Amino acid sequence: MIITPQLAGNVARSCHPIGCQQALQAQIDYVRAQGAITTPKRVLILGASSGFGLAARVALAFGGGADTYGISFERGPSEKGVGSAGWYNNCYFRQAAEAAGLQAANTIGDAFSPKVQEKVIADLKADFGQIDMVIYSLATGRRDIPATGESFRSVLKTTGAPVEGNTINLEAQALEWTSIPTATSEEITHTTKVMGGEGWQEWIEALLAADLLAPGAQTLAFSYLGPELSAPVYRFGTIGVAKEHLHATANHLNEQLQQTVGGIAYPVVAKALVTKASVFIPVMSVYLALLMKQMKANGTHEGCIEQCYRLFATKGAGQQPVLDEDRQLRLDDYELAPSLQAEIAKIYPTINGDNFKALTDFDGYLHDFMALNGFDLAGVDYSAEVDMTEMAALKP
Ligand code: NAI
């Protein structure tokens, strides 16, 4: 079958498996070219199939020789479609890791589900033993709690006065004027239940109870703060409240780990990047496309893999993490450079539907989104048939 990109707004409805393999290989090649790093050796990653979780997995395995166990929520090929990019990322990651002599296992399922947790714990006991590091990198809109029958949905709204601004529509390649309403207190609670720290805490407590955390085990969760410019949408948005909860959870888990296995927990505040999840945040996209242009111009642009390699190579993650006074590991240092933000704050208000392609790195933004789904990559023959029988035989 010949696979073409299918966009609906900011959602990719198809992916190209060969392109996904190539994009993954590019991350592996990047890490190998940087050189070996010292990392934890047995790592559990929640949200391992794309974005920051996948990049962390690649940096750990191909930079530090780590064995990794990944959990993610993805779709394989079926009569309904080719499946999701993350599915192929899992399959090809495992292949590449095993070819390099590393252990790599995946569970595809809902990380909030107790059944999935039980399965993972049984797998770890059987095949991995104690874990040195747990990475929490879930981005999702929903959390179900089977024991109580509750179901929480996150929303992307503000907690202050309503906000208006432009958002990039990738399908239309145009700006759309968007209004972000003020969230109700129930919506804030729901978003915190989904994207806050509760899920992280449940996993760490379950691993401790199963005696699966090694002495000195570390756990980190990816987070974001961002500049003043995006604060009404992000920091003072529902997602920002959830991240505050995540950071508070880090402090709580840190105490718990210190008392039990002599371990440590901290949030990693990363930079804004194009991922499957981030393109949904209204109004952030114009800031992000402008950020990309400015960071490329001053030579500080990074993608997920550059961020994650730097996390382990120079920020001490997994060894002696370099934390700020609020116990956060900052990977957003280049993004928040005052001179860069001053330039962005000057240009941002002048952006409109006619000039955004020139004033921002819209092309780069679109390319990164397409590449997440295996498209727009040099060296992939998109006119060639993809053998779906072969794809269906791949195992995550
Ligand atoms: P992503 O969409 O690329 O990855 C999300 C991962 O979570 C995927 O592996 C997906 O399969 C998995 N997942 C989603 N729901 C799941 C469920 N119920 N059970 C198991 N796995 C599930 O997103 P991204 O952007 O890498 O986000 C990861 C974390 O990084 C989030 O906490 C996000 O807030 C944070 N972050 C993202 C930034 C960005 O600009 N993209 C910046 C800084 C932090």
Short mmCIF file of C-alpha atoms and ligand atoms in Angstrom, two decimals:
data_model
loop_
_atom_site.label_atom_id
_atom_site.label_comp_id
_atom_site.label_asym_id
_atom_site.label_seq_id
_atom_site.Cartn_x
_atom_site.Cartn_y
_atom_site.Cartn_z
CA MET A 1 0.00 0.00 0.00
CA ILE A 2 1.14 3.55 -0.69
CA ILE A 3 0.84 5.68 2.44
CA THR A 4 0.22 9.40 2.25
CA PRO A 5 -0.12 11.97 5.04
CA GLN A 6 -3.67 12.57 6.23
CA LEU A 7 -4.15 15.54 8.49
CA ALA A 8 -7.34 16.53 10.26
CA GLY A 9 -6.66 19.88 11.90
CA ASN A 10 -3.65 19.16 14.12
CA VAL A 11 -4.16 15.38 14.22
CA ALA A 12 -2.28 12.95 11.96
CA ARG A 13 -4.61 10.23 10.73
CA SER A 14 -1.86 8.18 9.10
CA CYS A 15 1.80 7.47 9.60
CA HIS A 16 4.58 6.06 7.47
CA PRO A 17 6.27 3.08 9.17
CA ILE A 18 9.47 3.29 7.09
CA GLY A 19 9.67 7.01 7.81
CA CYS A 20 9.18 6.31 11.54
CA GLN A 21 12.03 3.82 11.41
CA GLN A 22 14.24 6.37 9.70
CA ALA A 23 13.35 9.13 12.18
CA LEU A 24 14.16 6.77 15.05
CA GLN A 25 17.45 5.78 13.40
CA ALA A 26 18.36 9.47 13.10
CA GLN A 27 17.92 9.81 16.89
CA ILE A 28 20.07 6.72 17.47
CA ASP A 29 22.75 8.04 15.08
CA TYR A 30 22.74 11.41 16.83
CA VAL A 31 23.35 9.81 20.23
CA ARG A 32 26.07 7.50 18.91
CA ALA A 33 27.81 10.43 17.24
CA GLN A 34 27.87 12.37 20.54
CA GLY A 35 29.65 9.57 22.37
CA ALA A 36 29.03 7.34 25.35
CA ILE A 37 27.55 8.68 28.58
CA THR A 38 27.11 7.25 32.04
CA THR A 39 23.45 6.44 32.68
CA PRO A 40 21.37 4.19 34.91
CA LYS A 41 21.32 0.65 33.54
CA ARG A 42 17.72 -0.53 34.04
CA VAL A 43 15.10 2.04 33.22
CA LEU A 44 11.30 2.01 33.17
CA ILE A 45 9.73 4.65 30.91
CA LEU A 46 6.05 5.57 31.07
CA GLY A 47 5.22 7.24 27.75
CA ALA A 48 8.13 5.63 25.89
CA SER A 49 6.84 5.67 22.33
CA SER A 50 7.23 9.28 21.26
CA GLY A 51 8.38 12.77 22.19
CA PHE A 52 10.47 13.13 25.34
CA GLY A 53 9.94 9.56 26.57
CA LEU A 54 11.24 8.03 23.34
CA ALA A 55 14.18 10.44 23.13
CA ALA A 56 15.13 9.68 26.74
CA ARG A 57 14.94 5.97 25.95
CA VAL A 58 17.21 6.36 22.92
CA ALA A 59 19.74 8.47 24.86
CA LEU A 60 19.80 5.95 27.73
CA ALA A 61 20.07 2.85 25.55
CA PHE A 62 22.40 4.03 22.80
CA GLY A 63 24.35 6.52 24.91
CA GLY A 64 24.59 4.58 28.15
CA GLY A 65 23.84 0.95 27.27
CA ALA A 66 20.67 0.88 29.38
CA ASP A 67 18.10 -1.90 29.29
CA THR A 68 14.69 -0.29 28.98
CA TYR A 69 11.08 -1.23 29.59
CA GLY A 70 8.57 1.07 27.90
CA ILE A 71 4.86 1.60 28.48
CA SER A 72 2.76 3.46 25.94
CA PHE A 73 -0.72 3.70 24.49
CA GLU A 74 -0.51 3.04 20.75
CA ARG A 75 -2.35 1.35 17.91
CA GLY A 76 -0.99 -1.38 15.67
CA PRO A 77 -2.00 -1.89 12.04
CA SER A 78 -5.52 -3.26 11.46
CA GLU A 79 -8.28 -3.13 8.89
CA LYS A 80 -9.00 0.38 10.25
CA GLY A 81 -5.63 1.84 9.36
CA VAL A 82 -1.84 1.62 9.43
CA GLY A 83 -1.68 2.23 13.18
CA SER A 84 0.09 4.99 15.07
CA ALA A 85 3.65 6.27 14.73
CA GLY A 86 4.39 5.33 18.34
CA TRP A 87 3.57 1.69 17.58
CA TYR A 88 6.28 1.55 14.93
CA ASN A 89 8.68 3.54 17.12
CA ASN A 90 8.27 0.81 19.76
CA CYS A 91 8.78 -2.03 17.26
CA TYR A 92 11.84 -0.50 15.64
CA PHE A 93 13.32 0.63 18.94
CA ARG A 94 13.16 -2.91 20.29
CA GLN A 95 14.75 -4.27 17.11
CA ALA A 96 17.59 -1.75 17.21
CA ALA A 97 18.19 -2.17 20.95
CA GLU A 98 18.28 -5.97 20.70
CA ALA A 99 20.63 -5.76 17.71
CA ALA A 100 22.91 -3.72 19.99
CA GLY A 101 22.76 -6.44 22.65
CA LEU A 102 20.40 -4.53 24.94
CA GLN A 103 17.23 -5.70 26.63
CA ALA A 104 14.13 -3.81 25.49
CA ALA A 105 10.52 -4.66 26.33
CA ASN A 106 7.23 -2.87 25.71
CA THR A 107 3.77 -3.01 27.13
CA ILE A 108 1.07 -1.31 25.13
CA GLY A 109 -1.83 -0.29 27.32
CA ASP A 110 -3.24 2.32 29.64
CA ALA A 111 -0.61 3.21 32.25
CA PHE A 112 -3.41 4.25 34.63
CA SER A 113 -4.95 0.78 34.55
CA PRO A 114 -4.22 -1.43 37.59
CA LYS A 115 -4.19 -4.48 35.30
CA VAL A 116 -1.47 -2.95 33.14
CA GLN A 117 0.48 -2.07 36.27
CA GLU A 118 0.20 -5.65 37.57
CA LYS A 119 1.43 -7.04 34.23
CA VAL A 120 4.40 -4.67 34.10
CA ILE A 121 5.37 -5.49 37.68
CA ALA A 122 5.21 -9.21 36.92
CA ASP A 123 7.34 -8.69 33.77
CA LEU A 124 9.91 -6.65 35.67
CA LYS A 125 10.16 -9.28 38.41
CA ALA A 126 10.58 -12.03 35.85
CA ASP A 127 12.96 -10.38 33.38
CA PHE A 128 14.47 -7.14 34.66
CA GLY A 129 14.89 -7.12 38.41
CA GLN A 130 15.23 -3.87 40.31
CA ILE A 131 14.97 -0.64 38.35
CA ASP A 132 17.52 2.20 38.64
CA MET A 133 15.41 4.92 37.05
CA VAL A 134 11.71 5.59 36.33
CA ILE A 135 10.81 8.22 33.74
CA TYR A 136 7.26 9.64 33.76
CA SER A 137 6.45 11.13 30.35
CA LEU A 138 2.74 10.61 29.80
CA ALA A 139 0.77 13.15 27.79
CA THR A 140 -2.88 12.29 27.61
CA GLY A 141 -6.36 13.69 27.85
CA ARG A 142 -8.00 10.98 29.92
CA ARG A 143 -7.64 8.90 33.05
CA ASP A 144 -10.10 6.21 34.09
CA ILE A 145 -10.15 4.76 37.60
CA PRO A 146 -11.80 1.32 37.34
CA ALA A 147 -12.04 0.84 41.12
CA THR A 148 -14.37 3.84 41.51
CA GLY A 149 -15.78 4.05 37.99
CA GLU A 150 -14.52 7.64 37.76
CA SER A 151 -13.30 9.04 34.46
CA PHE A 152 -11.34 12.29 34.27
CA ARG A 153 -10.80 14.38 31.12
CA SER A 154 -8.20 17.12 30.93
CA VAL A 155 -8.96 20.43 29.24
CA LEU A 156 -6.62 23.09 27.89
CA LYS A 157 -8.12 26.30 29.27
CA THR A 158 -6.89 29.24 31.29
CA THR A 159 -7.50 29.79 35.00
CA GLY A 160 -7.44 33.60 34.66
CA ALA A 161 -9.36 35.93 32.37
CA PRO A 162 -10.24 34.42 28.96
CA VAL A 163 -7.38 34.57 26.45
CA GLU A 164 -7.52 35.17 22.72
CA GLY A 165 -4.82 34.56 20.15
CA ASN A 166 -3.77 32.82 16.98
CA THR A 167 -3.23 29.07 16.75
CA ILE A 168 -1.59 27.24 13.84
CA ASN A 169 -3.90 24.87 11.99
CA LEU A 170 -1.52 22.39 10.37
CA GLU A 171 -4.03 20.97 7.92
CA ALA A 172 -5.01 24.42 6.61
CA GLN A 173 -1.44 25.78 7.02
CA ALA A 174 -3.08 28.91 8.35
CA LEU A 175 -3.62 30.80 11.59
CA GLU A 176 -6.95 30.51 13.32
CA TRP A 177 -8.18 33.06 15.83
CA THR A 178 -8.86 31.13 19.04
CA SER A 179 -10.59 31.99 22.30
CA ILE A 180 -9.49 30.15 25.41
CA PRO A 181 -12.19 30.30 28.08
CA THR A 182 -11.69 30.24 31.83
CA ALA A 183 -11.83 26.74 33.26
CA THR A 184 -14.34 25.78 35.93
CA SER A 185 -12.93 24.42 39.19
CA GLU A 186 -14.13 20.96 38.15
CA GLU A 187 -12.17 21.22 34.90
CA ILE A 188 -9.06 22.24 36.82
CA THR A 189 -9.49 19.23 39.12
CA HIS A 190 -9.98 16.89 36.16
CA THR A 191 -6.89 18.19 34.35
CA THR A 192 -4.82 17.78 37.50
CA LYS A 193 -6.08 14.23 37.95
CA VAL A 194 -4.94 13.40 34.41
CA MET A 195 -1.75 15.43 33.97
CA GLY A 196 -0.69 16.02 37.60
CA GLY A 197 1.44 13.74 39.73
CA GLU A 198 -1.08 11.14 41.02
CA GLY A 199 -0.32 8.59 38.32
CA TRP A 200 3.42 9.02 38.91
CA GLN A 201 2.99 8.55 42.64
CA GLU A 202 0.89 5.40 42.16
CA TRP A 203 3.60 3.85 40.01
CA ILE A 204 6.44 4.68 42.40
CA GLU A 205 4.46 3.34 45.36
CA ALA A 206 3.60 0.14 43.47
CA LEU A 207 7.25 -0.38 42.50
CA LEU A 208 8.39 0.25 46.08
CA ALA A 209 5.79 -2.20 47.40
CA ALA A 210 7.04 -4.82 44.93
CA ASP A 211 10.65 -4.16 46.00
CA LEU A 212 11.47 -3.24 42.41
CA LEU A 213 13.39 -0.02 43.03
CA ALA A 214 17.15 -0.43 43.34
CA PRO A 215 19.15 1.33 46.07
CA GLY A 216 19.59 4.99 45.02
CA ALA A 217 16.84 4.74 42.36
CA GLN A 218 15.94 7.99 40.64
CA THR A 219 12.67 9.10 39.10
CA LEU A 220 12.02 12.11 36.90
CA ALA A 221 8.94 13.56 35.22
CA PHE A 222 8.99 15.90 32.24
CA SER A 223 7.43 19.30 32.78
CA TYR A 224 7.24 22.77 31.29
CA LEU A 225 7.06 26.32 32.66
CA GLY A 226 7.68 28.67 29.73
CA PRO A 227 8.07 32.45 29.56
CA GLU A 228 5.74 35.28 30.63
CA LEU A 229 4.42 35.47 27.08
CA SER A 230 2.76 32.05 27.24
CA ALA A 231 1.89 32.20 30.95
CA PRO A 232 -1.85 32.96 30.52
CA VAL A 233 -2.15 29.82 28.39
CA TYR A 234 0.40 27.54 30.01
CA ARG A 235 1.62 28.40 33.48
CA PHE A 236 -1.72 29.93 34.50
CA GLY A 237 -3.62 27.46 32.36
CA THR A 238 -5.17 24.21 33.55
CA ILE A 239 -2.05 22.38 32.34
CA GLY A 240 0.12 24.69 34.45
CA VAL A 241 -1.93 23.87 37.56
CA ALA A 242 -1.47 20.16 36.79
CA LYS A 243 2.28 20.70 36.41
CA GLU A 244 2.36 22.47 39.81
CA HIS A 245 0.81 19.31 41.25
CA LEU A 246 3.43 17.23 39.44
CA HIS A 247 6.21 19.35 40.97
CA ALA A 248 4.68 19.02 44.46
CA THR A 249 4.49 15.26 43.87
CA ALA A 250 8.21 15.27 43.02
CA ASN A 251 8.97 16.70 46.48
CA HIS A 252 6.73 14.18 48.17
CA LEU A 253 8.21 11.26 46.21
CA ASN A 254 11.69 12.55 46.93
CA GLU A 255 11.12 12.23 50.67
CA GLN A 256 9.56 8.81 50.22
CA LEU A 257 12.47 7.56 48.10
CA GLN A 258 15.08 9.02 50.42
CA GLN A 259 13.54 7.18 53.36
CA THR A 260 13.16 3.87 51.56
CA VAL A 261 15.86 3.25 48.93
CA GLY A 262 18.00 6.37 49.35
CA GLY A 263 16.66 7.60 46.01
CA ILE A 264 15.66 10.90 44.50
CA ALA A 265 12.72 12.37 42.52
CA TYR A 266 12.65 15.57 40.49
CA PRO A 267 10.84 17.27 37.62
CA VAL A 268 12.77 18.04 34.43
CA VAL A 269 11.61 21.36 33.00
CA ALA A 270 12.16 20.92 29.27
CA LYS A 271 11.87 23.35 26.38
CA ALA A 272 8.79 23.73 24.18
CA LEU A 273 8.91 21.32 21.24
CA VAL A 274 6.67 20.01 18.50
CA THR A 275 5.21 16.70 19.65
CA LYS A 276 1.97 14.82 19.11
CA ALA A 277 0.73 16.32 22.40
CA SER A 278 2.00 19.91 22.23
CA VAL A 279 0.32 20.85 18.93
CA PHE A 280 -3.01 20.66 20.77
CA ILE A 281 -2.24 23.47 23.19
CA PRO A 282 -4.12 26.48 21.79
CA VAL A 283 -2.12 29.63 21.05
CA MET A 284 1.22 28.02 22.09
CA SER A 285 1.96 27.02 18.50
CA VAL A 286 2.69 30.54 17.23
CA TYR A 287 5.07 31.14 20.15
CA LEU A 288 6.72 27.78 19.46
CA ALA A 289 7.18 28.43 15.73
CA LEU A 290 8.69 31.83 16.55
CA LEU A 291 10.90 30.28 19.24
CA MET A 292 12.18 27.77 16.69
CA LYS A 293 13.09 30.55 14.27
CA GLN A 294 14.95 32.55 16.90
CA MET A 295 16.75 29.55 18.42
CA LYS A 296 17.82 28.30 15.00
CA ALA A 297 19.12 31.80 14.21
CA ASN A 298 21.22 31.96 17.39
CA GLY A 299 22.38 28.34 17.20
CA THR A 300 20.63 27.05 20.34
CA HIS A 301 17.76 25.10 18.74
CA GLU A 302 17.28 21.58 20.09
CA GLY A 303 14.81 18.77 19.43
CA CYS A 304 13.74 16.07 21.90
CA ILE A 305 16.86 13.99 21.29
CA GLU A 306 19.29 16.89 21.78
CA GLN A 307 17.44 17.82 24.99
CA CYS A 308 17.49 14.27 26.32
CA TYR A 309 21.14 13.66 25.48
CA ARG A 310 22.03 16.92 27.28
CA LEU A 311 19.89 15.81 30.23
CA PHE A 312 22.08 12.78 30.83
CA ALA A 313 25.39 14.06 29.45
CA THR A 314 25.64 17.44 31.18
CA LYS A 315 22.79 17.84 33.69
CA GLY A 316 23.63 14.79 35.76
CA ALA A 317 20.25 13.05 35.40
CA GLY A 318 20.54 9.53 36.74
CA GLN A 319 23.79 10.41 38.57
CA GLN A 320 24.06 13.71 40.47
CA PRO A 321 21.26 15.79 38.96
CA VAL A 322 21.89 19.53 38.80
CA LEU A 323 18.76 21.03 40.37
CA ASP A 324 17.76 24.66 40.92
CA GLU A 325 16.64 26.14 44.26
CA ASP A 326 13.15 24.69 43.67
CA ARG A 327 14.59 21.20 43.08
CA GLN A 328 13.87 21.34 39.34
CA LEU A 329 16.28 20.23 36.65
CA ARG A 330 16.25 22.99 34.03
CA LEU A 331 16.52 22.03 30.37
CA ASP A 332 14.70 25.22 29.41
CA ASP A 333 17.79 27.36 30.05
CA TYR A 334 18.39 28.20 26.37
CA GLU A 335 14.68 28.85 25.73
CA LEU A 336 14.39 31.29 28.61
CA ALA A 337 17.59 33.24 27.84
CA PRO A 338 16.50 36.87 28.54
CA SER A 339 17.87 38.30 25.26
CA LEU A 340 16.06 35.62 23.23
CA GLN A 341 12.78 36.17 25.07
CA ALA A 342 13.10 39.96 24.64
CA GLU A 343 13.42 39.48 20.87
CA ILE A 344 10.45 37.09 20.83
CA ALA A 345 8.30 39.46 22.89
CA LYS A 346 9.05 42.21 20.32
CA ILE A 347 8.13 40.14 17.24
CA TYR A 348 5.22 38.12 18.65
CA PRO A 349 2.56 40.92 18.65
CA THR A 350 3.33 41.72 14.98
CA ILE A 351 2.50 38.20 13.77
CA ASN A 352 -0.68 37.81 11.74
CA GLY A 353 -2.25 35.49 9.21
CA ASP A 354 -0.39 37.13 6.32
CA ASN A 355 3.14 37.24 7.70
CA PHE A 356 3.40 34.23 10.07
CA LYS A 357 5.18 32.02 7.56
CA ALA A 358 7.91 34.63 7.17
CA LEU A 359 8.20 35.74 10.81
CA THR A 360 8.17 32.28 12.37
CA ASP A 361 9.75 28.95 11.43
CA PHE A 362 6.42 27.65 10.20
CA ASP A 363 8.16 25.37 7.67
CA GLY A 364 10.28 23.85 10.43
CA TYR A 365 7.24 23.45 12.67
CA LEU A 366 5.29 21.67 9.93
CA HIS A 367 8.29 19.52 9.03
CA ASP A 368 8.77 18.43 12.65
CA PHE A 369 5.11 17.46 12.89
CA MET A 370 5.21 15.50 9.64
CA ALA A 371 8.47 13.81 10.70
CA LEU A 372 6.84 12.66 13.97
CA ASN A 373 4.56 10.63 11.76
CA GLY A 374 7.27 9.42 9.41
CA PHE A 375 6.64 11.93 6.59
CA ASP A 376 8.70 14.64 4.90
CA LEU A 377 11.96 12.79 5.47
CA ALA A 378 14.75 12.86 2.91
CA GLY A 379 15.73 9.36 1.82
CA VAL A 380 12.30 7.76 2.21
CA ASP A 381 10.64 6.76 -1.06
CA TYR A 382 7.04 7.75 -0.43
CA SER A 383 5.96 6.47 -3.84
CA ALA A 384 7.01 2.90 -2.89
CA GLU A 385 4.49 0.34 -1.64
CA VAL A 386 4.70 -0.45 2.08
CA ASP A 387 4.21 -4.17 2.66
CA MET A 388 1.48 -4.19 5.33
CA THR A 389 1.82 -7.94 5.90
CA GLU A 390 5.39 -7.29 6.92
CA MET A 391 4.27 -4.36 9.09
CA ALA A 392 1.60 -6.50 10.79
CA ALA A 393 4.29 -9.03 11.72
CA LEU A 394 6.33 -6.42 13.63
CA LYS A 395 6.23 -6.81 17.41
CA PRO A 396 6.51 -3.90 19.84
P1 NAI B 1 3.94 12.69 23.26
O1 NAI B 1 2.52 12.76 22.85
O2 NAI B 1 4.98 12.71 22.21
O3 NAI B 1 4.18 11.39 24.17
C1 NAI B 1 3.23 10.96 25.10
C2 NAI B 1 3.50 9.53 25.48
O4 NAI B 1 2.52 9.12 26.44
C3 NAI B 1 3.36 8.53 24.30
O5 NAI B 1 4.34 7.52 24.45
C4 NAI B 1 1.98 7.92 24.52
O6 NAI B 1 1.81 6.62 23.98
C5 NAI B 1 1.96 7.88 26.03
N1 NAI B 1 0.63 7.77 26.61
C6 NAI B 1 -0.41 8.63 26.49
N2 NAI B 1 -1.47 8.19 27.21
C7 NAI B 1 -1.08 7.03 27.80
C8 NAI B 1 -1.71 6.11 28.67
N3 NAI B 1 -2.97 6.28 29.10
N4 NAI B 1 -1.02 5.01 29.05
C9 NAI B 1 0.24 4.80 28.61
N5 NAI B 1 0.90 5.65 27.82
C10 NAI B 1 0.24 6.76 27.42
O7 NAI B 1 4.12 13.89 24.30
P2 NAI B 1 5.36 14.70 24.88
O8 NAI B 1 5.24 16.09 24.37
O9 NAI B 1 6.63 13.97 24.73
O10 NAI B 1 4.95 14.77 26.41
C11 NAI B 1 5.53 13.99 27.42
C12 NAI B 1 5.68 14.84 28.67
O11 NAI B 1 6.60 15.90 28.39
C13 NAI B 1 4.38 15.50 29.13
O12 NAI B 1 4.31 15.46 30.53
C14 NAI B 1 4.55 16.93 28.66
O13 NAI B 1 3.81 17.85 29.43
C15 NAI B 1 6.05 17.12 28.86
N6 NAI B 1 6.65 18.23 28.13
C16 NAI B 1 6.37 18.44 26.80
C17 NAI B 1 6.88 19.55 26.17
C18 NAI B 1 6.59 19.83 24.72
O14 NAI B 1 6.78 20.98 24.30
N7 NAI B 1 6.17 18.87 23.96
C19 NAI B 1 7.75 20.51 26.87
C20 NAI B 1 8.06 20.13 28.22
C21 NAI B 1 7.50 19.05 28.83
#
